[in-house]
Amino acid sequence: MDLAFVERFAREWAEAWNSHDLERILAHYTDDVVFASPGIVRLLGDPSGEVHGKDALRAYWAAALSYLPGLRFTVEDVRISVGTVVINYRNERGQSVSEVLAFREGLICRGLGAY
């Protein structure tokens, strides 16, 4: 994983979110992805804060997109670790958010949204 990949990925990732095209967003994730977020607790009422698998992630994000029709991400910076990328961005409310994304074979296999 190098800086060029990470910068391109972050741009494509944000464009996918800003398009609100759920399948375009999900194309960045493995079928067995695990994703954790406080939004899962709030929106789905799941105290674990995690969803497991692309189908569960699809259901969560479909609910989130319908709840936040004005959703928009603006990437502020990206950081690289070992097999992991951190995307720092602002959402449509101006809130600072970080996504910690672990990769396997070019796709996200584990993600964590930090608000």
PDB file of C-alpha atoms in Angstrom, residues 17-57:
ATOM      1  CA  TRP A  17     -20.452   8.134  -0.644  1.00  0.00           C
ATOM      2  CA  ASN A  18     -21.330  11.509  -2.128  1.00  0.00           C
ATOM      3  CA  SER A  19     -23.136   9.766  -4.998  1.00  0.00           C
ATOM      4  CA  HIS A  20     -25.355   7.919  -2.459  1.00  0.00           C
ATOM      5  CA  ASP A  21     -25.023   4.852  -4.715  1.00  0.00           C
ATOM      6  CA  LEU A  22     -25.026   2.031  -2.180  1.00  0.00           C
ATOM      7  CA  GLU A  23     -23.584  -0.599  -4.520  1.00  0.00           C
ATOM      8  CA  ARG A  24     -20.790   1.771  -5.560  1.00  0.00           C
ATOM      9  CA  ILE A  25     -19.969   2.311  -1.874  1.00  0.00           C
ATOM     10  CA  LEU A  26     -20.084  -1.416  -1.086  1.00  0.00           C
ATOM     11  CA  ALA A  27     -17.762  -2.245  -4.008  1.00  0.00           C
ATOM     12  CA  HIS A  28     -14.871  -1.171  -1.738  1.00  0.00           C
ATOM     13  CA  TYR A  29     -15.610  -3.900   0.851  1.00  0.00           C
ATOM     14  CA  THR A  30     -15.047  -7.658   1.133  1.00  0.00           C
ATOM     15  CA  ASP A  31     -18.034  -9.985   1.474  1.00  0.00           C
ATOM     16  CA  ASP A  32     -16.964 -10.860   5.033  1.00  0.00           C
ATOM     17  CA  VAL A  33     -16.356  -7.272   6.161  1.00  0.00           C
ATOM     18  CA  VAL A  34     -16.786  -6.336   9.817  1.00  0.00           C
ATOM     19  CA  PHE A  35     -17.717  -2.718  10.457  1.00  0.00           C
ATOM     20  CA  ALA A  36     -18.115  -0.946  13.802  1.00  0.00           C
ATOM     21  CA  SER A  37     -19.669   2.446  14.453  1.00  0.00           C
ATOM     22  CA  PRO A  38     -21.644   4.252  17.132  1.00  0.00           C
ATOM     23  CA  GLY A  39     -24.198   4.794  14.352  1.00  0.00           C
ATOM     24  CA  ILE A  40     -24.965   1.078  14.401  1.00  0.00           C
ATOM     25  CA  VAL A  41     -25.912   1.354  18.060  1.00  0.00           C
ATOM     26  CA  ARG A  42     -28.091   4.433  17.428  1.00  0.00           C
ATOM     27  CA  LEU A  43     -29.681   3.493  14.114  1.00  0.00           C
ATOM     28  CA  LEU A  44     -30.041  -0.276  14.449  1.00  0.00           C
ATOM     29  CA  GLY A  45     -30.265  -0.499  18.234  1.00  0.00           C
ATOM     30  CA  ASP A  46     -27.492  -3.107  18.256  1.00  0.00           C
ATOM     31  CA  PRO A  47     -25.440  -2.627  21.431  1.00  0.00           C
ATOM     32  CA  SER A  48     -22.456  -4.454  19.893  1.00  0.00           C
ATOM     33  CA  GLY A  49     -22.011  -1.558  17.467  1.00  0.00           C
ATOM     34  CA  GLU A  50     -20.901  -3.999  14.761  1.00  0.00           C
ATOM     35  CA  VAL A  51     -22.258  -5.485  11.573  1.00  0.00           C
ATOM     36  CA  HIS A  52     -20.792  -8.631  10.028  1.00  0.00           C
ATOM     37  CA  GLY A  53     -20.812  -9.246   6.290  1.00  0.00           C
ATOM     38  CA  LYS A  54     -21.634  -7.144   3.266  1.00  0.00           C
ATOM     39  CA  ASP A  55     -25.377  -7.875   3.430  1.00  0.00           C
ATOM     40  CA  ALA A  56     -25.584  -6.559   7.009  1.00  0.00           C
ATOM     41  CA  LEU A  57     -23.472  -3.558   6.033  1.00  0.00           C
TER      42      LEU A  57
END
